[in-house]
Amino acid sequence: MACSDSDYVYLGKLVQAQSANVVDPARKTLFESRLQPLVRVAGAANLEGLVGLLRESRSAPLHRAVAEAMTINETSFFRDVKPFDLLRDEVLPQLIEQRSAERRLRIWSAASSTGQEAYSLAMLLVEHFPQLARWDVRIIGTDLSREVIEYARRGRYRRLEMNRGLPAKLLVKHFRRDEDEWEVSEGLKALCEFEVGNLCVPSVRTFAFDLVLLRNVLLYFSKPDRTAVFREVHRKLSSRGFLVLGNAEQAEDSTELFRAEFSKDCYFYRPIFDEVRNRI
Amino acid sequence: MRALIVDDSSFTRKYLREHLARLGVTCVEAQDGTEALEVLRREEEFDLTLSDVNMPRMDGLTFVKSLREEGLGPAMKVMMITTETDNSFITRALAYGANEFLMKPFTSQSLKEKLLLMGFAGTA
Ligand SMILES: C[S@@+](CC[C@H](N)C(=O)[O-])C[C@H]1O[C@@H](n2cnc3c(N)ncnc32)[C@H](O)[C@@H]1O
């Protein structure tokens, strides 16, 4: 027997409660294909069986696993190119100037997926800002999915991933080929760390990040959830920090905590403090 | 935008031509390095050359080296598309004057992203 419509509605709600991702219950084949591996792991006969298990158990790991399995992890090196030109030409020079006394930079690749964004940032720093070699620089990638975080930590990429967005001269400089995989250099790995984290669960971490990349994740969220995430990012961003969103994303429709700026053919955001903050 | 496709496989040439056509790129084809050099000597107006490596008569590395030495289309970008994936090979191709490199097999998405990297913004 197949799942009923209400089973898909239930799955959609579960995913949204766990990860804020809105998945239309009408996308039945998407649920089916993504959750198939979990059906087996959970020992269910089919998707309907899995839904049964989910409904009757409060087993947090199983509920989480469903949300993780439904994430879209699409990413690539130097995705969209332009934001990285913006970082190189405008944002990083300003941050380096601002932080020249402490010589410390904290960068957050939020919803990092398999790590290409964080390693692209690391390459950008190494290639264009050699002075940072003597600074305390950390690029922190976080993602809801444990699987992608482990992948990012390993730092080994396949041909399909290496083909995507990575300039040839950076490939030969920062990757070592091993059979049919390429491994990120130790130098880049040393700049990056990855940890599991849910954007919707406020973390106790007290870093003041100088730069946050929050790209291609909020487009899957509802407006109230986007608002909540912006509030959390605002809290974690240093007062003179920068926020970069994905190509198709904007902050204006769901928060008043950031103001948009435009440069190098690219939008980016600065946090607003004081009077606005008191209002919210 | 105009591109020169250099590959001895008619299948690959067709594949590339069709993908590029969808991005609004007009293509001219050549079967090997020798023919490609002749095309370039005749008409210099190409923005991009996409070249295979292992080809009869003249291979892709010799081709890129020759075209750069002859100064054919100095502003033209050259991308090697190949199954050769050793770092030493890529390094050599770059030293001879190639700008980018794409490994076979590739997807149309990765082709688009490489074009974007080489500064062909409208194509992505
Ligand atoms: C499409 S990828 C984007 C990756 C990268 N930022 C980029 O732009 O290329 C979206 C990522 O967001 C993660 N994600 C989805 N919901 C999340 C949440 N609530 N908390 C943290 N990460 C989440 C997914 O696991 C996925 O890896």
XYZ file of C-alpha atoms and ligand atoms in Angstrom:
431
model
C 0.000 0.000 0.000
C 1.215 3.469 -0.794
C 1.401 6.497 1.447
C -1.682 8.628 1.775
C -1.732 12.353 1.132
C -1.848 12.953 4.840
C 1.371 10.938 5.232
C 3.127 13.354 2.873
C 1.660 16.309 4.720
C 2.978 14.759 7.923
C 6.448 14.316 6.369
C 6.446 17.895 5.136
C 5.589 19.178 8.599
C 8.193 17.000 10.220
C 10.899 18.291 7.887
C 9.888 21.887 8.465
C 9.837 21.432 12.230
C 13.296 19.856 12.196
C 15.145 21.998 9.681
C 12.822 24.831 8.586
C 13.009 23.534 5.027
C 9.692 23.824 3.257
C 9.074 20.803 1.059
C 5.781 20.662 -0.800
C 3.894 17.465 0.191
C 2.903 17.158 -3.466
C 6.491 16.241 -4.320
C 5.857 12.617 -3.532
C 8.593 11.133 -5.681
C 11.109 13.433 -4.036
C 10.148 12.131 -0.598
C 10.196 8.591 -1.902
C 13.624 8.714 -3.510
C 15.292 10.670 -0.704
C 13.843 8.571 2.100
C 14.351 5.178 0.472
C 17.732 4.532 2.154
C 16.193 5.422 5.512
C 13.323 3.002 5.015
C 15.880 0.216 4.923
C 17.984 1.525 7.800
C 14.912 1.869 9.998
C 13.845 -1.666 9.150
C 10.561 -0.607 7.602
C 8.979 -2.393 4.668
C 8.296 0.769 2.685
C 7.798 4.505 3.045
C 4.417 3.988 4.639
C 6.089 1.798 7.237
C 8.656 4.480 7.908
C 5.921 7.073 8.394
C 4.285 4.673 10.835
C 7.513 4.408 12.826
C 7.962 8.166 12.779
C 4.426 8.789 13.975
C 4.604 6.414 16.866
C 8.132 7.080 18.047
C 9.457 10.247 19.497
C 12.852 8.947 18.363
C 14.671 12.184 17.726
C 17.465 10.595 15.658
C 15.003 9.125 13.170
C 13.138 12.411 12.832
C 16.408 14.236 12.353
C 17.558 11.715 9.791
C 14.441 12.389 7.727
C 15.145 16.120 7.746
C 18.781 15.549 6.810
C 17.836 13.235 3.979
C 15.540 15.894 2.539
C 18.198 18.632 2.383
C 19.451 19.893 -0.943
C 23.232 19.906 -0.801
C 23.989 21.364 -4.215
C 27.152 23.464 -4.119
C 30.315 24.175 -6.081
C 33.675 25.873 -5.735
C 33.534 29.671 -6.121
C 29.819 29.406 -6.708
C 28.523 32.309 -8.839
C 32.089 33.770 -9.015
C 30.970 37.385 -8.441
C 30.563 37.194 -4.664
C 34.150 36.019 -4.440
C 35.320 38.973 -6.539
C 33.397 41.200 -4.138
C 35.099 39.569 -1.157
C 38.538 39.883 -2.742
C 38.201 43.479 -3.910
C 36.033 45.106 -1.247
C 35.109 43.105 1.797
C 38.369 41.448 2.778
C 40.554 44.540 2.342
C 38.169 46.415 4.670
C 38.079 43.619 7.222
C 41.848 43.272 7.202
C 42.176 46.977 7.823
C 39.612 46.826 10.652
C 41.279 43.883 12.316
C 44.885 44.911 11.852
C 45.379 45.395 15.599
C 44.012 42.028 16.713
C 45.134 40.212 13.576
C 42.196 37.914 13.862
C 39.483 37.005 11.381
C 36.447 34.820 11.915
C 34.464 33.688 8.895
C 31.318 31.601 8.954
C 30.226 29.498 6.029
C 26.696 28.877 7.249
C 24.996 25.915 5.584
C 28.364 24.922 4.178
C 27.215 21.673 2.589
C 30.234 19.594 1.496
C 32.748 22.373 2.132
C 33.456 23.841 -1.296
C 32.455 27.326 -0.125
C 34.748 27.234 2.901
C 37.696 25.897 0.917
C 37.083 28.473 -1.821
C 37.313 31.172 0.856
C 40.511 29.612 2.160
C 42.019 29.642 -1.334
C 40.966 33.254 -1.800
C 42.749 34.226 1.415
C 45.912 32.290 0.644
C 46.111 33.546 -2.949
C 45.342 37.216 -2.421
C 46.151 38.061 1.178
C 49.483 36.419 1.998
C 49.871 38.712 5.011
C 47.152 36.685 6.729
C 49.600 33.809 7.108
C 50.651 35.466 10.377
C 47.081 36.089 11.544
C 44.679 33.988 13.535
C 42.181 33.093 10.813
C 39.366 30.570 11.103
C 36.755 29.636 8.569
C 33.949 27.750 10.245
C 31.541 25.718 8.177
C 28.311 24.471 9.728
C 25.504 22.396 8.317
C 22.496 20.499 9.525
C 23.557 17.328 7.760
C 26.150 15.164 9.473
C 26.926 13.459 6.213
C 28.011 16.630 4.418
C 29.988 17.804 7.443
C 31.983 14.580 7.465
C 32.522 14.932 3.747
C 33.768 18.490 4.192
C 36.152 17.462 6.959
C 37.630 14.735 4.808
C 38.210 17.285 2.084
C 38.280 14.742 -0.714
C 36.413 15.523 -3.898
C 35.428 13.562 -6.970
C 35.820 14.464 -10.599
C 32.309 15.843 -10.898
C 32.961 18.230 -8.015
C 36.467 19.174 -9.154
C 35.044 20.141 -12.535
C 32.742 22.665 -10.943
C 33.980 26.206 -10.572
C 37.527 25.448 -9.506
C 40.132 27.356 -11.552
C 42.766 25.012 -13.004
C 45.634 26.890 -11.445
C 44.123 26.547 -7.981
C 43.435 22.874 -8.554
C 47.097 22.095 -9.176
C 48.220 24.309 -6.335
C 45.873 23.243 -3.561
C 44.800 19.691 -4.359
C 46.616 16.407 -4.516
C 45.287 13.674 -6.711
C 44.820 10.251 -5.202
C 43.363 7.691 -7.612
C 40.006 9.101 -8.622
C 39.772 11.672 -5.860
C 41.485 14.935 -5.071
C 42.374 15.932 -1.556
C 42.540 19.486 -0.272
C 45.999 20.544 0.926
C 46.825 20.510 4.623
C 47.334 24.254 4.445
C 43.715 24.849 3.483
C 42.416 22.261 5.901
C 44.210 24.036 8.703
C 42.190 27.184 8.025
C 38.826 25.444 8.000
C 36.789 23.597 10.556
C 33.392 22.017 10.133
C 30.698 21.226 12.621
C 27.117 20.103 12.647
C 24.730 22.919 13.455
C 21.102 23.793 12.858
C 20.526 27.391 11.805
C 17.216 27.364 13.651
C 18.682 26.349 16.970
C 20.482 29.280 18.565
C 23.968 28.158 19.500
C 25.819 29.161 22.595
C 28.876 30.005 20.581
C 29.897 33.570 21.212
C 32.071 34.238 18.207
C 31.715 37.629 16.691
C 32.069 36.763 13.045
C 33.583 39.305 10.686
C 32.015 37.727 7.648
C 29.081 35.388 7.229
C 28.242 33.585 4.009
C 24.674 32.376 4.214
C 23.962 31.301 0.700
C 21.333 29.203 -0.991
C 19.635 27.954 2.118
C 17.130 30.602 3.211
C 15.303 30.264 -0.086
C 13.972 26.969 1.244
C 12.698 28.574 4.484
C 9.398 30.226 5.368
C 9.442 33.939 6.082
C 9.156 33.607 9.892
C 12.047 31.151 9.894
C 14.129 33.460 7.708
C 13.411 36.275 10.150
C 14.571 34.132 13.059
C 17.767 33.099 11.271
C 18.585 36.720 10.412
C 18.163 37.627 14.073
C 20.601 34.899 15.056
C 23.111 35.847 12.361
C 22.862 39.478 13.444
C 23.675 38.408 16.989
C 26.735 36.497 15.815
C 28.070 39.161 13.482
C 30.529 41.777 14.663
C 29.211 45.320 14.460
C 31.321 46.120 11.413
C 30.882 42.707 9.840
C 29.517 41.638 6.480
C 26.813 39.233 5.392
C 26.603 37.707 1.922
C 23.494 35.873 0.746
C 22.890 33.701 -2.301
C 22.181 35.049 -5.746
C 18.426 34.662 -5.521
C 18.100 35.700 -1.889
C 17.506 38.981 -0.125
C 17.104 40.058 3.470
C 14.771 43.044 3.070
C 11.532 41.083 2.975
C 12.061 39.373 6.298
C 14.269 41.504 8.523
C 15.125 45.082 9.424
C 18.382 44.138 11.038
C 20.475 44.497 7.879
C 20.907 47.095 5.229
C 21.754 46.183 1.656
C 24.758 47.540 -0.185
C 25.704 46.962 -3.778
C 29.132 46.701 -5.296
C 30.927 44.669 -7.952
C 27.584 43.678 -9.400
C 26.663 42.028 -6.137
C 24.495 42.681 -3.095
C 25.802 42.279 0.421
C 24.557 43.299 3.860
C 25.745 45.231 6.886
C 24.183 44.859 10.307
C 22.127 47.710 11.713
C 22.354 48.401 15.419
C 20.927 50.765 18.016
C 17.526 52.237 17.424
C 16.379 49.561 15.011
C 17.489 46.827 17.313
C 15.517 48.287 20.199
C 12.385 48.260 18.150
C 12.568 44.561 17.411
C 30.437 35.226 -28.831
C 32.355 32.772 -31.052
C 34.141 29.585 -30.106
C 36.401 27.131 -31.900
C 35.911 23.483 -30.977
C 38.865 21.181 -31.572
C 38.247 17.470 -31.134
C 38.675 14.384 -33.293
C 35.436 12.906 -31.991
C 32.476 14.178 -33.967
C 30.295 13.100 -31.070
C 32.110 15.397 -28.621
C 32.108 18.256 -31.128
C 28.372 17.941 -31.586
C 27.802 17.723 -27.836
C 29.840 20.872 -27.206
C 28.324 22.724 -30.147
C 24.799 22.014 -28.968
C 25.500 23.058 -25.413
C 27.243 26.232 -26.470
C 24.491 27.060 -28.953
C 22.040 27.034 -26.071
C 24.222 29.624 -24.338
C 24.187 31.755 -27.449
C 27.700 30.882 -28.597
C 28.425 30.371 -32.300
C 30.881 27.555 -32.998
C 33.375 26.574 -35.672
C 34.794 23.043 -35.563
C 38.177 21.506 -36.322
C 39.232 17.856 -36.074
C 42.739 18.301 -34.793
C 45.396 20.850 -33.911
C 46.643 21.231 -37.463
C 43.222 22.056 -38.841
C 42.500 24.345 -35.895
C 45.684 26.338 -36.511
C 44.659 26.763 -40.133
C 41.270 28.081 -39.067
C 42.849 30.491 -36.615
C 45.352 31.766 -39.196
C 42.499 32.411 -41.607
C 40.133 34.156 -39.211
C 41.197 35.485 -35.890
C 37.880 36.413 -34.374
C 37.326 33.834 -31.680
C 36.671 34.560 -28.009
C 37.308 31.021 -26.927
C 38.876 27.764 -28.042
C 37.888 24.441 -26.499
C 40.454 21.778 -27.291
C 40.791 18.063 -26.761
C 44.281 16.738 -26.009
C 44.744 13.369 -27.671
C 44.186 13.929 -31.366
C 45.848 12.619 -34.547
C 48.278 14.811 -36.524
C 48.637 17.486 -33.866
C 47.746 16.992 -30.199
C 46.146 19.640 -28.020
C 49.245 20.624 -26.084
C 51.277 21.245 -29.232
C 48.299 23.131 -30.614
C 47.954 25.516 -27.683
C 51.711 26.058 -27.539
C 51.805 26.848 -31.271
C 48.864 29.200 -31.249
C 50.292 31.160 -28.353
C 53.756 31.268 -29.965
C 52.250 32.534 -33.208
C 50.221 35.062 -31.246
C 46.953 33.949 -32.830
C 44.060 35.642 -31.042
C 46.097 36.917 -28.088
C 42.986 37.765 -26.072
C 41.347 34.444 -26.860
C 40.784 32.086 -23.934
C 41.742 28.440 -24.339
C 40.244 25.616 -22.347
C 41.513 22.049 -22.594
C 38.829 19.380 -22.318
C 40.421 16.059 -21.591
C 40.577 12.772 -19.758
C 44.141 13.659 -18.686
C 43.880 14.693 -15.090
C 47.379 14.579 -13.642
C 48.452 17.752 -11.924
C 51.653 17.639 -13.986
C 49.622 17.605 -17.185
C 47.451 20.534 -16.121
C 50.503 22.494 -15.048
C 52.090 21.934 -18.456
C 48.927 22.953 -20.300
C 48.762 26.177 -18.281
C 52.446 26.874 -18.921
C 51.871 26.492 -22.668
C 49.145 29.092 -22.515
C 45.889 27.309 -21.756
C 43.599 29.274 -19.418
C 41.346 26.582 -18.119
C 40.779 22.924 -18.100
C 37.766 20.628 -17.847
C 37.880 16.899 -17.217
C 35.878 14.434 -19.281
C 33.209 13.437 -18.634
C 31.634 16.761 -17.744
C 28.140 18.147 -17.348
C 26.642 21.151 -19.088
C 26.530 22.826 -15.670
C 30.283 22.440 -15.197
C 30.868 23.796 -18.703
C 28.787 26.855 -17.844
C 30.659 27.379 -14.611
C 34.019 27.234 -16.381
C 32.841 29.798 -18.916
C 31.807 32.043 -16.043
C 35.259 31.608 -14.484
C 36.880 32.714 -17.727
C 34.796 35.873 -17.670
C 32.040 34.974 -20.106
C 29.347 36.278 -17.796
C 26.397 36.347 -20.151
C 26.720 32.665 -20.874
C 25.933 31.324 -17.429
C 22.039 24.256 -1.393
S 23.179 23.973 -0.073
C 24.115 25.459 -0.131
C 25.585 25.251 0.144
C 26.438 26.479 0.044
N 26.113 27.449 1.063
C 26.329 27.082 -1.329
O 25.732 28.151 -1.465
O 26.842 26.519 -2.297
C 22.128 24.147 1.337
C 22.659 23.514 2.597
O 21.922 23.999 3.702
C 21.827 22.972 4.660
N 20.707 23.264 5.557
C 19.390 23.182 5.285
N 18.662 23.525 6.369
C 19.534 23.819 7.362
C 19.402 24.231 8.712
N 18.207 24.405 9.271
N 20.524 24.439 9.420
C 21.746 24.280 8.868
N 21.940 23.897 7.593
C 20.842 23.673 6.845
C 21.642 21.727 3.817
O 22.023 20.563 4.539
C 22.552 22.008 2.617
O 23.818 21.426 2.776
